mmCIF file of C-alpha atoms and ligand atoms in Angstrom:
data_model
loop_
_atom_site.group_PDB
_atom_site.id
_atom_site.type_symbol
_atom_site.label_atom_id
_atom_site.label_comp_id
_atom_site.label_asym_id
_atom_site.label_seq_id
_atom_site.Cartn_x
_atom_site.Cartn_y
_atom_site.Cartn_z
ATOM 1 C CA MET A 1 -25.780 -14.207 14.743
ATOM 2 C CA THR A 2 -25.104 -17.858 13.812
ATOM 3 C CA THR A 3 -21.994 -19.117 15.507
ATOM 4 C CA ARG A 4 -19.549 -21.910 14.931
ATOM 5 C CA THR A 5 -18.087 -23.730 17.918
ATOM 6 C CA LEU A 6 -14.321 -23.919 18.291
ATOM 7 C CA ASN A 7 -13.166 -26.642 20.676
ATOM 8 C CA ILE A 8 -9.968 -25.619 22.453
ATOM 9 C CA ALA A 9 -7.236 -27.838 23.874
ATOM 10 C CA MET A 10 -4.985 -25.801 26.168
ATOM 11 C CA ILE A 11 -1.545 -27.170 27.054
ATOM 12 C CA GLY A 12 -0.176 -25.681 30.280
ATOM 13 C CA HIS A 13 -2.264 -24.267 33.101
ATOM 14 C CA GLY A 14 -0.020 -21.855 34.992
ATOM 15 C CA PHE A 15 0.068 -18.067 34.790
ATOM 16 C CA MET A 16 -0.762 -18.015 31.086
ATOM 17 C CA GLY A 17 -3.262 -20.838 31.462
ATOM 18 C CA ARG A 18 -5.266 -18.509 33.702
ATOM 19 C CA ALA A 19 -4.813 -15.469 31.452
ATOM 20 C CA HIS A 20 -5.925 -17.454 28.398
ATOM 21 C CA SER A 21 -8.827 -19.191 30.174
ATOM 22 C CA ASN A 22 -10.087 -15.776 31.241
ATOM 23 C CA ALA A 23 -9.904 -14.503 27.651
ATOM 24 C CA PHE A 24 -11.781 -17.580 26.410
ATOM 25 C CA HIS A 25 -14.564 -16.771 28.890
ATOM 26 C CA GLN A 26 -14.677 -13.033 28.287
ATOM 27 C CA VAL A 27 -14.283 -12.597 24.549
ATOM 28 C CA GLY A 28 -17.882 -13.504 23.721
ATOM 29 C CA HIS A 29 -19.178 -11.247 26.487
ATOM 30 C CA PHE A 30 -17.464 -8.119 25.199
ATOM 31 C CA PHE A 31 -17.092 -8.694 21.457
ATOM 32 C CA ASP A 32 -19.496 -9.823 18.741
ATOM 33 C CA THR A 33 -17.845 -12.907 17.346
ATOM 34 C CA PRO A 34 -19.214 -15.649 15.087
ATOM 35 C CA TYR A 35 -17.427 -18.259 17.192
ATOM 36 C CA THR A 36 -18.387 -19.922 20.441
ATOM 37 C CA LEU A 37 -15.275 -20.998 22.288
ATOM 38 C CA LYS A 38 -15.586 -24.286 24.107
ATOM 39 C CA ARG A 39 -13.031 -25.043 26.787
ATOM 40 C CA LYS A 40 -12.789 -28.677 25.791
ATOM 41 C CA VAL A 41 -9.643 -30.109 27.352
ATOM 42 C CA ILE A 42 -6.865 -28.748 29.541
ATOM 43 C CA CYS A 43 -3.533 -30.525 29.749
ATOM 44 C CA GLY A 44 -0.729 -30.474 32.326
ATOM 45 C CA ARG A 45 1.530 -32.874 34.156
ATOM 46 C CA ASN A 46 0.127 -32.627 37.673
ATOM 47 C CA GLN A 47 -3.224 -34.445 37.701
ATOM 48 C CA GLU A 48 -4.560 -32.773 40.831
ATOM 49 C CA ALA A 49 -3.549 -29.252 39.766
ATOM 50 C CA VAL A 50 -5.072 -29.751 36.314
ATOM 51 C CA ARG A 51 -8.331 -30.942 37.868
ATOM 52 C CA ASP A 52 -8.468 -27.915 40.189
ATOM 53 C CA MET A 53 -7.808 -25.602 37.290
ATOM 54 C CA ALA A 54 -10.470 -27.307 35.129
ATOM 55 C CA ALA A 55 -13.070 -26.947 37.885
ATOM 56 C CA ARG A 56 -12.238 -23.291 38.554
ATOM 57 C CA TRP A 57 -12.153 -22.161 34.928
ATOM 58 C CA GLY A 58 -14.812 -24.427 33.437
ATOM 59 C CA TRP A 59 -12.853 -26.887 31.307
ATOM 60 C CA ASP A 60 -14.775 -30.032 30.269
ATOM 61 C CA GLU A 61 -11.929 -32.546 30.452
ATOM 62 C CA THR A 62 -8.385 -32.910 31.750
ATOM 63 C CA ALA A 63 -5.387 -34.672 30.207
ATOM 64 C CA ASN A 64 -1.760 -35.326 31.109
ATOM 65 C CA ASP A 65 -0.122 -36.070 27.770
ATOM 66 C CA TRP A 66 -0.184 -33.275 25.192
ATOM 67 C CA ARG A 67 0.441 -35.762 22.368
ATOM 68 C CA ALA A 68 -2.854 -37.451 23.160
ATOM 69 C CA VAL A 69 -4.838 -34.239 22.703
ATOM 70 C CA VAL A 70 -3.253 -32.329 19.801
ATOM 71 C CA ASP A 71 -4.649 -34.533 17.069
ATOM 72 C CA ARG A 72 -8.005 -35.378 18.611
ATOM 73 C CA LYS A 73 -10.741 -35.099 15.986
ATOM 74 C CA ASP A 74 -12.937 -33.053 18.316
ATOM 75 C CA VAL A 75 -10.258 -30.377 18.883
ATOM 76 C CA ASP A 76 -10.138 -27.296 16.589
ATOM 77 C CA VAL A 77 -7.566 -25.136 18.377
ATOM 78 C CA VAL A 78 -4.376 -26.002 20.272
ATOM 79 C CA ASP A 79 -3.323 -23.273 22.694
ATOM 80 C CA ILE A 80 0.241 -23.477 24.045
ATOM 81 C CA GLY A 81 1.149 -21.991 27.432
ATOM 82 C CA THR A 82 4.010 -24.278 28.422
ATOM 83 C CA PRO A 83 7.684 -23.539 29.081
ATOM 84 C CA ASN A 84 9.412 -22.351 25.904
ATOM 85 C CA ALA A 85 11.235 -25.592 25.059
ATOM 86 C CA LEU A 86 7.929 -27.346 24.345
ATOM 87 C CA HIS A 87 6.457 -24.707 22.028
ATOM 88 C CA ALA A 88 7.952 -26.065 18.803
ATOM 89 C CA ASP A 89 7.094 -29.752 19.289
ATOM 90 C CA ILE A 90 3.511 -29.022 20.303
ATOM 91 C CA ALA A 91 2.924 -26.345 17.643
ATOM 92 C CA ILE A 92 4.371 -28.455 14.829
ATOM 93 C CA ALA A 93 2.350 -31.533 15.843
ATOM 94 C CA ALA A 94 -0.823 -29.437 16.140
ATOM 95 C CA ALA A 95 -0.262 -27.707 12.788
ATOM 96 C CA LYS A 96 0.375 -31.057 11.091
ATOM 97 C CA ALA A 97 -2.941 -32.247 12.523
ATOM 98 C CA GLY A 98 -4.579 -29.229 10.847
ATOM 99 C CA LYS A 99 -5.390 -27.360 14.051
ATOM 100 C CA ILE A 100 -5.496 -23.621 14.569
ATOM 101 C CA VAL A 101 -2.432 -22.906 16.745
ATOM 102 C CA TRP A 102 -2.069 -20.214 19.406
ATOM 103 C CA CYS A 103 1.376 -20.108 20.999
ATOM 104 C CA GLU A 104 2.890 -18.122 23.832
ATOM 105 C CA LYS A 105 5.997 -16.029 23.320
ATOM 106 C CA PRO A 106 8.869 -16.448 22.791
ATOM 107 C CA LEU A 107 7.693 -18.438 19.783
ATOM 108 C CA ALA A 108 10.723 -20.733 20.010
ATOM 109 C CA MET A 109 14.144 -21.333 21.552
ATOM 110 C CA ASN A 110 15.912 -19.796 18.528
ATOM 111 C CA GLY A 111 15.435 -18.679 14.941
ATOM 112 C CA ALA A 112 16.015 -22.108 13.376
ATOM 113 C CA GLU A 113 13.307 -23.668 15.508
ATOM 114 C CA ALA A 114 10.946 -20.750 14.844
ATOM 115 C CA GLY A 115 11.578 -21.214 11.100
ATOM 116 C CA GLU A 116 10.438 -24.833 11.329
ATOM 117 C CA MET A 117 7.308 -23.712 13.143
ATOM 118 C CA VAL A 118 6.531 -21.153 10.429
ATOM 119 C CA GLN A 119 6.907 -23.851 7.764
ATOM 120 C CA ALA A 120 4.693 -26.316 9.628
ATOM 121 C CA ALA A 121 1.989 -23.721 10.276
ATOM 122 C CA ARG A 122 1.763 -22.298 6.731
ATOM 123 C CA GLN A 123 -1.623 -23.918 6.115
ATOM 124 C CA VAL A 124 -3.230 -23.204 9.482
ATOM 125 C CA PRO A 125 -4.322 -19.956 11.139
ATOM 126 C CA ASN A 126 -1.791 -19.112 13.838
ATOM 127 C CA LEU A 127 -1.145 -16.574 16.564
ATOM 128 C CA VAL A 128 1.651 -15.623 18.944
ATOM 129 C CA TRP A 129 0.451 -14.142 22.245
ATOM 130 C CA PHE A 130 2.282 -10.825 21.905
ATOM 131 C CA ASN A 131 -0.565 -9.365 23.921
ATOM 132 C CA TYR A 132 0.962 -5.910 24.487
ATOM 133 C CA ARG A 133 0.141 -5.007 20.876
ATOM 134 C CA ARG A 134 -3.487 -4.846 22.017
ATOM 135 C CA VAL A 135 -3.087 -2.517 24.972
ATOM 136 C CA PRO A 136 -5.428 0.250 23.714
ATOM 137 C CA ALA A 137 -2.746 2.898 24.357
ATOM 138 C CA VAL A 138 -0.215 0.923 22.283
ATOM 139 C CA ALA A 139 -2.754 0.472 19.467
ATOM 140 C CA LEU A 140 -3.373 4.235 19.612
ATOM 141 C CA ALA A 141 0.380 4.895 19.432
ATOM 142 C CA LYS A 142 0.441 2.808 16.243
ATOM 143 C CA GLN A 143 -2.367 4.933 14.758
ATOM 144 C CA VAL A 144 -0.606 8.187 15.686
ATOM 145 C CA ILE A 145 2.655 7.001 14.083
ATOM 146 C CA ASP A 146 0.946 5.653 10.945
ATOM 147 C CA GLU A 147 -0.857 8.983 10.499
ATOM 148 C CA GLY A 148 2.578 10.645 10.408
ATOM 149 C CA LYS A 149 1.845 12.741 13.492
ATOM 150 C CA ILE A 150 5.286 12.352 15.020
ATOM 151 C CA GLY A 151 7.040 12.483 11.649
ATOM 152 C CA GLN A 152 10.343 10.823 10.920
ATOM 153 C CA VAL A 153 11.406 8.809 13.934
ATOM 154 C CA TYR A 154 14.898 9.529 15.306
ATOM 155 C CA GLN A 155 15.053 7.752 18.641
ATOM 156 C CA TYR A 156 13.209 4.615 19.784
ATOM 157 C CA ARG A 157 13.843 3.780 23.439
ATOM 158 C CA ALA A 158 12.354 0.672 25.044
ATOM 159 C CA ALA A 159 12.832 -1.056 28.355
ATOM 160 C CA TYR A 160 11.207 -4.002 30.072
ATOM 161 C CA LEU A 161 12.228 -3.880 33.702
ATOM 162 C CA GLN A 162 11.479 -6.474 36.386
ATOM 163 C CA SER A 163 13.200 -7.229 39.693
ATOM 164 C CA TRP A 164 12.339 -10.785 40.715
ATOM 165 C CA GLY A 165 15.557 -12.312 39.330
ATOM 166 C CA VAL A 166 17.522 -10.906 42.277
ATOM 167 C CA ASP A 167 15.650 -13.156 44.739
ATOM 168 C CA PRO A 168 17.833 -16.229 45.500
ATOM 169 C CA ALA A 169 14.713 -18.067 46.725
ATOM 170 C CA ARG A 170 13.397 -18.170 43.152
ATOM 171 C CA LYS A 171 15.804 -21.025 42.289
ATOM 172 C CA GLY A 172 14.259 -24.036 40.596
ATOM 173 C CA VAL A 173 11.754 -22.200 38.415
ATOM 174 C CA TRP A 174 11.870 -23.365 34.808
ATOM 175 C CA ARG A 175 12.635 -19.801 33.705
ATOM 176 C CA PHE A 176 16.201 -20.236 35.053
ATOM 177 C CA ASN A 177 16.855 -23.547 33.242
ATOM 178 C CA LYS A 178 18.422 -23.183 29.833
ATOM 179 C CA SER A 179 16.928 -26.453 28.630
ATOM 180 C CA ASP A 180 13.383 -25.287 29.466
ATOM 181 C CA ALA A 181 13.593 -21.568 28.743
ATOM 182 C CA GLY A 182 16.395 -21.202 26.175
ATOM 183 C CA SER A 183 17.262 -17.782 27.593
ATOM 184 C CA GLY A 184 16.358 -15.524 30.502
ATOM 185 C CA ALA A 185 15.380 -11.865 30.256
ATOM 186 C CA MET A 186 15.884 -12.150 26.492
ATOM 187 C CA GLY A 187 13.118 -14.647 25.715
ATOM 188 C CA ASP A 188 10.929 -13.489 28.549
ATOM 189 C CA LEU A 189 11.063 -9.696 28.270
ATOM 190 C CA LEU A 190 13.194 -8.540 25.362
ATOM 191 C CA THR A 191 10.989 -10.435 22.888
ATOM 192 C CA HIS A 192 7.971 -8.366 23.977
ATOM 193 C CA ILE A 193 9.632 -4.975 23.471
ATOM 194 C CA VAL A 194 11.271 -6.037 20.204
ATOM 195 C CA ASP A 195 7.894 -7.189 18.876
ATOM 196 C CA LEU A 196 6.400 -3.799 19.768
ATOM 197 C CA ALA A 197 9.322 -1.991 18.153
ATOM 198 C CA LEU A 198 9.030 -3.965 14.898
ATOM 199 C CA MET A 199 5.294 -3.257 14.842
ATOM 200 C CA LEU A 200 5.592 0.452 15.672
ATOM 201 C CA ASN A 201 8.812 1.402 13.899
ATOM 202 C CA GLY A 202 9.552 -1.314 11.318
ATOM 203 C CA PRO A 203 12.504 -3.682 10.856
ATOM 204 C CA LEU A 204 15.891 -3.507 12.578
ATOM 205 C CA ASN A 205 18.973 -3.745 10.343
ATOM 206 C CA GLU A 206 21.734 -4.346 12.863
ATOM 207 C CA VAL A 207 22.376 -4.662 16.577
ATOM 208 C CA SER A 208 25.172 -4.313 19.104
ATOM 209 C CA ALA A 209 24.420 -6.089 22.377
ATOM 210 C CA LEU A 210 25.541 -6.919 25.880
ATOM 211 C CA VAL A 211 23.920 -9.950 27.515
ATOM 212 C CA HIS A 212 24.851 -10.593 31.132
ATOM 213 C CA THR A 213 24.140 -12.937 34.050
ATOM 214 C CA PHE A 214 24.589 -11.503 37.556
ATOM 215 C CA ALA A 215 23.538 -14.536 39.632
ATOM 216 C CA GLU A 216 26.357 -16.981 40.164
ATOM 217 C CA GLY A 217 25.749 -20.372 38.552
ATOM 218 C CA ARG A 218 22.594 -19.288 36.744
ATOM 219 C CA GLU A 219 22.271 -20.788 33.252
ATOM 220 C CA VAL A 220 20.350 -17.967 31.594
ATOM 221 C CA ASP A 221 20.829 -14.224 31.180
ATOM 222 C CA ASP A 222 19.548 -11.788 33.794
ATOM 223 C CA THR A 223 19.833 -8.734 31.580
ATOM 224 C CA ALA A 224 20.129 -8.008 27.877
ATOM 225 C CA ILE A 225 20.831 -4.579 26.451
ATOM 226 C CA PHE A 226 21.286 -3.552 22.855
ATOM 227 C CA THR A 227 21.569 -0.645 20.500
ATOM 228 C CA GLY A 228 19.942 -1.103 17.111
ATOM 229 C CA LYS A 229 19.675 0.653 13.792
ATOM 230 C CA PHE A 230 16.220 0.598 12.202
ATOM 231 C CA ALA A 231 15.644 0.432 8.455
ATOM 232 C CA ASN A 232 13.861 3.824 8.674
ATOM 233 C CA GLY A 233 17.035 5.473 10.006
ATOM 234 C CA ALA A 234 15.987 5.599 13.663
ATOM 235 C CA ILE A 235 18.348 4.517 16.422
ATOM 236 C CA GLY A 236 16.927 2.201 19.072
ATOM 237 C CA THR A 237 18.045 1.378 22.585
ATOM 238 C CA PHE A 238 16.588 -1.671 24.302
ATOM 239 C CA GLU A 239 16.984 -2.935 27.854
ATOM 240 C CA ALA A 240 15.415 -6.057 29.358
ATOM 241 C CA THR A 241 16.238 -7.060 32.894
ATOM 242 C CA ARG A 242 15.089 -9.101 35.862
ATOM 243 C CA PHE A 243 17.481 -7.157 38.098
ATOM 244 C CA ALA A 244 15.875 -3.700 38.184
ATOM 245 C CA ILE A 245 15.120 -3.431 41.900
ATOM 246 C CA GLY A 246 12.029 -1.287 42.380
ATOM 247 C CA MET A 247 10.517 -2.128 39.001
ATOM 248 C CA LYS A 248 7.768 -4.739 39.041
ATOM 249 C CA ASN A 249 6.684 -4.919 35.430
ATOM 250 C CA ARG A 250 7.729 -1.691 33.769
ATOM 251 C CA ASN A 251 7.385 -2.237 30.040
ATOM 252 C CA ARG A 252 7.865 1.205 28.523
ATOM 253 C CA PHE A 253 8.833 2.992 25.361
ATOM 254 C CA GLU A 254 9.539 6.546 24.287
ATOM 255 C CA ILE A 255 9.560 7.408 20.610
ATOM 256 C CA HIS A 256 10.928 10.745 19.404
ATOM 257 C CA GLY A 257 10.167 11.987 15.903
ATOM 258 C CA ALA A 258 10.648 15.184 13.938
ATOM 259 C CA LYS A 259 7.128 16.406 14.708
ATOM 260 C CA GLY A 260 6.444 14.960 18.123
ATOM 261 C CA ALA A 261 6.940 12.171 20.612
ATOM 262 C CA LEU A 262 5.070 9.351 22.366
ATOM 263 C CA ALA A 263 5.640 7.685 25.719
ATOM 264 C CA PHE A 264 4.028 4.573 27.220
ATOM 265 C CA ASN A 265 4.468 2.611 30.444
ATOM 266 C CA LEU A 266 2.556 -0.639 31.038
ATOM 267 C CA GLU A 267 2.230 0.117 34.748
ATOM 268 C CA GLU A 268 -0.030 3.028 33.678
ATOM 269 C CA LEU A 269 -1.545 1.147 30.768
ATOM 270 C CA ASN A 270 -4.625 3.293 30.270
ATOM 271 C CA HIS A 271 -2.436 6.271 29.379
ATOM 272 C CA LEU A 272 -0.441 7.382 26.357
ATOM 273 C CA LEU A 273 1.701 10.511 26.559
ATOM 274 C CA TYR A 274 1.833 12.591 23.381
ATOM 275 C CA TYR A 275 4.005 15.612 22.667
ATOM 276 C CA ASP A 276 3.004 17.685 19.653
ATOM 277 C CA ALA A 277 6.052 19.660 18.512
ATOM 278 C CA THR A 278 4.066 21.349 15.723
ATOM 279 C CA LEU A 279 2.219 23.536 18.241
ATOM 280 C CA PRO A 280 3.492 27.076 18.905
ATOM 281 C CA ALA A 281 6.506 26.753 21.211
ATOM 282 C CA GLU A 282 4.714 28.347 24.187
ATOM 283 C CA ARG A 283 1.954 25.689 24.027
ATOM 284 C CA GLN A 284 4.119 22.622 23.630
ATOM 285 C CA GLY A 285 4.090 20.109 26.452
ATOM 286 C CA TRP A 286 3.319 16.495 27.271
ATOM 287 C CA CYS A 287 -0.344 15.670 26.840
ATOM 288 C CA ASP A 288 -1.642 12.785 28.954
ATOM 289 C CA LEU A 289 -4.247 10.917 26.889
ATOM 290 C CA MET A 290 -6.470 8.593 28.884
ATOM 291 C CA VAL A 291 -7.075 5.872 26.317
ATOM 292 C CA THR A 292 -10.484 4.676 27.481
ATOM 293 C CA GLY A 293 -12.629 6.266 24.765
ATOM 294 C CA PRO A 294 -14.379 7.793 23.106
ATOM 295 C CA HIS A 295 -12.950 6.792 19.707
ATOM 296 C CA HIS A 296 -10.017 4.800 21.112
ATOM 297 C CA PRO A 297 -9.047 1.251 20.083
ATOM 298 C CA PHE A 298 -11.245 -1.356 21.836
ATOM 299 C CA SER A 299 -12.982 1.316 23.952
ATOM 300 C CA ASP A 300 -16.457 0.630 22.541
ATOM 301 C CA ASN A 301 -16.195 -2.964 23.782
ATOM 302 C CA TYR A 302 -15.762 -2.113 27.437
ATOM 303 C CA TRP A 303 -16.911 0.640 29.760
ATOM 304 C CA PRO A 304 -17.763 4.349 29.482
ATOM 305 C CA PRO A 305 -14.736 6.706 29.104
ATOM 306 C CA GLY A 306 -12.551 6.884 32.192
ATOM 307 C CA HIS A 307 -13.562 3.418 33.435
ATOM 308 C CA ILE A 308 -10.186 1.812 33.179
ATOM 309 C CA ILE A 309 -9.215 -1.682 32.007
ATOM 310 C CA GLY A 310 -6.275 -3.949 32.926
ATOM 311 C CA TYR A 311 -3.675 -6.541 31.969
ATOM 312 C CA GLU A 312 -6.157 -9.337 31.309
ATOM 313 C CA HIS A 313 -7.985 -7.318 28.647
ATOM 314 C CA THR A 314 -4.896 -7.434 26.412
ATOM 315 C CA PHE A 315 -5.444 -11.185 25.960
ATOM 316 C CA THR A 316 -9.169 -10.768 25.327
ATOM 317 C CA ASN A 317 -8.462 -8.058 22.735
ATOM 318 C CA THR A 318 -5.877 -10.251 21.020
ATOM 319 C CA LEU A 319 -8.317 -13.121 20.816
ATOM 320 C CA ALA A 320 -11.145 -10.874 19.575
ATOM 321 C CA ASP A 321 -8.982 -9.583 16.726
ATOM 322 C CA PHE A 322 -7.854 -13.104 15.862
ATOM 323 C CA LEU A 323 -11.445 -14.359 15.656
ATOM 324 C CA LYS A 324 -12.348 -11.388 13.469
ATOM 325 C CA THR A 325 -9.595 -12.289 10.994
ATOM 326 C CA LEU A 326 -10.545 -15.963 11.138
ATOM 327 C CA ALA A 327 -14.094 -15.037 10.158
ATOM 328 C CA ASN A 328 -13.202 -12.638 7.343
ATOM 329 C CA GLY A 329 -10.133 -14.493 6.010
ATOM 330 C CA SER A 330 -7.672 -11.625 6.542
ATOM 331 C CA GLU A 331 -4.200 -11.984 8.031
ATOM 332 C CA PHE A 332 -3.702 -11.822 11.785
ATOM 333 C CA HIS A 333 -0.666 -10.304 13.503
ATOM 334 C CA ALA A 334 1.301 -11.235 15.541
ATOM 335 C CA ASN A 335 1.505 -14.583 13.757
ATOM 336 C CA PHE A 336 4.316 -17.140 13.620
ATOM 337 C CA GLU A 337 6.167 -15.085 10.997
ATOM 338 C CA ASP A 338 6.172 -12.111 13.354
ATOM 339 C CA GLY A 339 7.419 -14.447 16.087
ATOM 340 C CA LEU A 340 10.204 -15.615 13.759
ATOM 341 C CA ARG A 341 11.282 -12.002 13.057
ATOM 342 C CA VAL A 342 11.611 -11.386 16.782
ATOM 343 C CA GLN A 343 13.570 -14.620 17.157
ATOM 344 C CA HIS A 344 16.024 -13.480 14.455
ATOM 345 C CA VAL A 345 16.675 -10.332 16.488
ATOM 346 C CA MET A 346 17.246 -12.480 19.601
ATOM 347 C CA ASP A 347 19.773 -14.625 17.720
ATOM 348 C CA ALA A 348 21.570 -11.484 16.520
ATOM 349 C CA VAL A 349 21.604 -10.033 20.051
ATOM 350 C CA GLU A 350 23.116 -13.238 21.430
ATOM 351 C CA LYS A 351 25.722 -13.403 18.679
ATOM 352 C CA SER A 352 26.627 -9.736 19.053
ATOM 353 C CA SER A 353 27.191 -10.110 22.770
ATOM 354 C CA GLN A 354 29.270 -13.258 22.291
ATOM 355 C CA THR A 355 31.452 -11.754 19.542
ATOM 356 C CA ARG A 356 31.482 -8.205 20.962
ATOM 357 C CA SER A 357 30.598 -6.840 17.552
ATOM 358 C CA TRP A 358 27.740 -5.399 15.469
ATOM 359 C CA VAL A 359 25.588 -8.091 13.839
ATOM 360 C CA GLN A 360 23.534 -7.537 10.676
ATOM 361 C CA LEU A 361 20.013 -8.872 10.416
HETATM 362 N N1 NAD B 401 2.348 -13.073 26.966
HETATM 363 C C1 NAD B 401 2.808 -12.816 28.169
HETATM 364 O O1 NAD B 401 2.721 -11.697 28.636
HETATM 365 C C2 NAD B 401 3.432 -13.915 28.983
HETATM 366 C C3 NAD B 401 3.548 -13.783 30.371
HETATM 367 C C4 NAD B 401 4.078 -14.866 31.094
HETATM 368 C C5 NAD B 401 4.514 -15.995 30.432
HETATM 369 N N2 NAD B 401 4.425 -16.058 29.071
HETATM 370 C C6 NAD B 401 4.880 -17.272 28.344
HETATM 371 O O2 NAD B 401 3.926 -18.318 28.600
HETATM 372 C C7 NAD B 401 4.588 -19.581 28.689
HETATM 373 C C8 NAD B 401 4.228 -20.224 30.031
HETATM 374 O O3 NAD B 401 4.618 -19.355 31.070
HETATM 375 P P1 NAD B 401 3.824 -19.329 32.469
HETATM 376 O O4 NAD B 401 4.240 -18.071 33.159
HETATM 377 O O5 NAD B 401 2.397 -19.599 32.272
HETATM 378 O O6 NAD B 401 4.527 -20.563 33.179
HETATM 379 P P2 NAD B 401 3.976 -21.414 34.405
HETATM 380 O O7 NAD B 401 5.155 -22.044 35.017
HETATM 381 O O8 NAD B 401 3.051 -20.604 35.254
HETATM 382 O O9 NAD B 401 3.084 -22.542 33.676
HETATM 383 C C9 NAD B 401 3.658 -23.477 32.809
HETATM 384 C C10 NAD B 401 2.681 -24.598 32.610
HETATM 385 O O10 NAD B 401 3.213 -25.542 31.673
HETATM 386 C C11 NAD B 401 2.907 -26.843 32.156
HETATM 387 N N3 NAD B 401 3.805 -27.839 31.579
HETATM 388 C C12 NAD B 401 5.143 -27.949 31.737
HETATM 389 N N4 NAD B 401 5.588 -29.029 31.065
HETATM 390 C C13 NAD B 401 4.514 -29.601 30.475
HETATM 391 C C14 NAD B 401 4.313 -30.750 29.674
HETATM 392 N N5 NAD B 401 5.343 -31.563 29.340
HETATM 393 N N6 NAD B 401 3.057 -31.046 29.251
HETATM 394 C C15 NAD B 401 2.020 -30.260 29.584
HETATM 395 N N7 NAD B 401 2.143 -29.147 30.353
HETATM 396 C C16 NAD B 401 3.374 -28.845 30.801
HETATM 397 C C17 NAD B 401 3.043 -26.716 33.660
HETATM 398 O O11 NAD B 401 2.360 -27.778 34.309
HETATM 399 C C18 NAD B 401 2.361 -25.364 33.888
HETATM 400 O O12 NAD B 401 0.977 -25.527 33.989
HETATM 401 C C19 NAD B 401 6.077 -19.292 28.511
HETATM 402 O O13 NAD B 401 6.430 -19.530 27.179
HETATM 403 C C20 NAD B 401 6.211 -17.807 28.843
HETATM 404 O O14 NAD B 401 7.271 -17.174 28.170
HETATM 405 C C21 NAD B 401 3.887 -15.049 28.356
#
């Protein structure tokens, strides 16, 4: 296969810098793609840390000022893994320079900012790293729903539960600063489960929310909970929290339809639970599908059935699908418009909590 080289500039080299670097390495090993990804330049503020990261993950060059790299002629893609407040400036500058833009979630600090990013990126291929869409079990859930197997959806229940916010020693991280993060559990966790809900069950029409901060003096929310009405008539309940002691990273949903139900939990990400309510009553029960093939999303790209995969593969899968759409000219999701839709829900959740009322979308 002839391949074209894409030179990547990655801004930010923390948790997501590692997850993305790994995907850049792995995608060509596991997927046939007409692109060779070159880890051209990695950018961060701490010179020594950036150099360490470049050596460990095989980046050619290091840089300290993102403005100096986004419009370099030898850069094709700008990948953004910085704190949320920087996403818009970097993405807009990169899009104006004609680069492909990959941006971490939440896309922006609010809907207005996300709208500007959508406008700026109209002419360039773009991606938001809503990586949980590409957990094979989640992709299978989408297939099952789209085939009508669970019928009309009545209840959509989602929660993203973490516990680290309780720890007073975690002061000082950018995630607690409003000016860096914009919000707390909302931008960090709620955006993920809202993106999955919009993908799996369609648009939300209105929300009623409670957003709360437990830690004294903290600028951002620790928990955000809302009830929503979907356009398809389903009722949704959503809970995102950094105060769920005992829960490390429990991103889960349960979807109940007229003909069946689905349940997923990221901490058991190779599994999807399926309940077929069309079976004779005496044979109905939860069926535990191990989503590692055969015939499961992404399963042909990895190991034989039963040989499980992990968190990092969700980024590789996302990238593989993006490169496929880049090659064949089709539309990739989640893109900036998907990120904007999520941001509109976040704005409505915030407004609903502030005004103690239902807010239309
Ligand atoms: N998709 C996911 O599952 C997922 C998971 C975690 C974080 N995220 C998102 O990824 C983004 C980064 O989060 P993280 O956990 O990697 O944070 P992190 O703190 O681990 O890393 C942030 C990086 O940004 C760099 N940075 C900060 N200011 C900069 C500047 N002015 N110029 C260049 N670099 C700068 C820091 O040096 C650091 O390398 C956030 O938007 C977060 O919401 C997404």
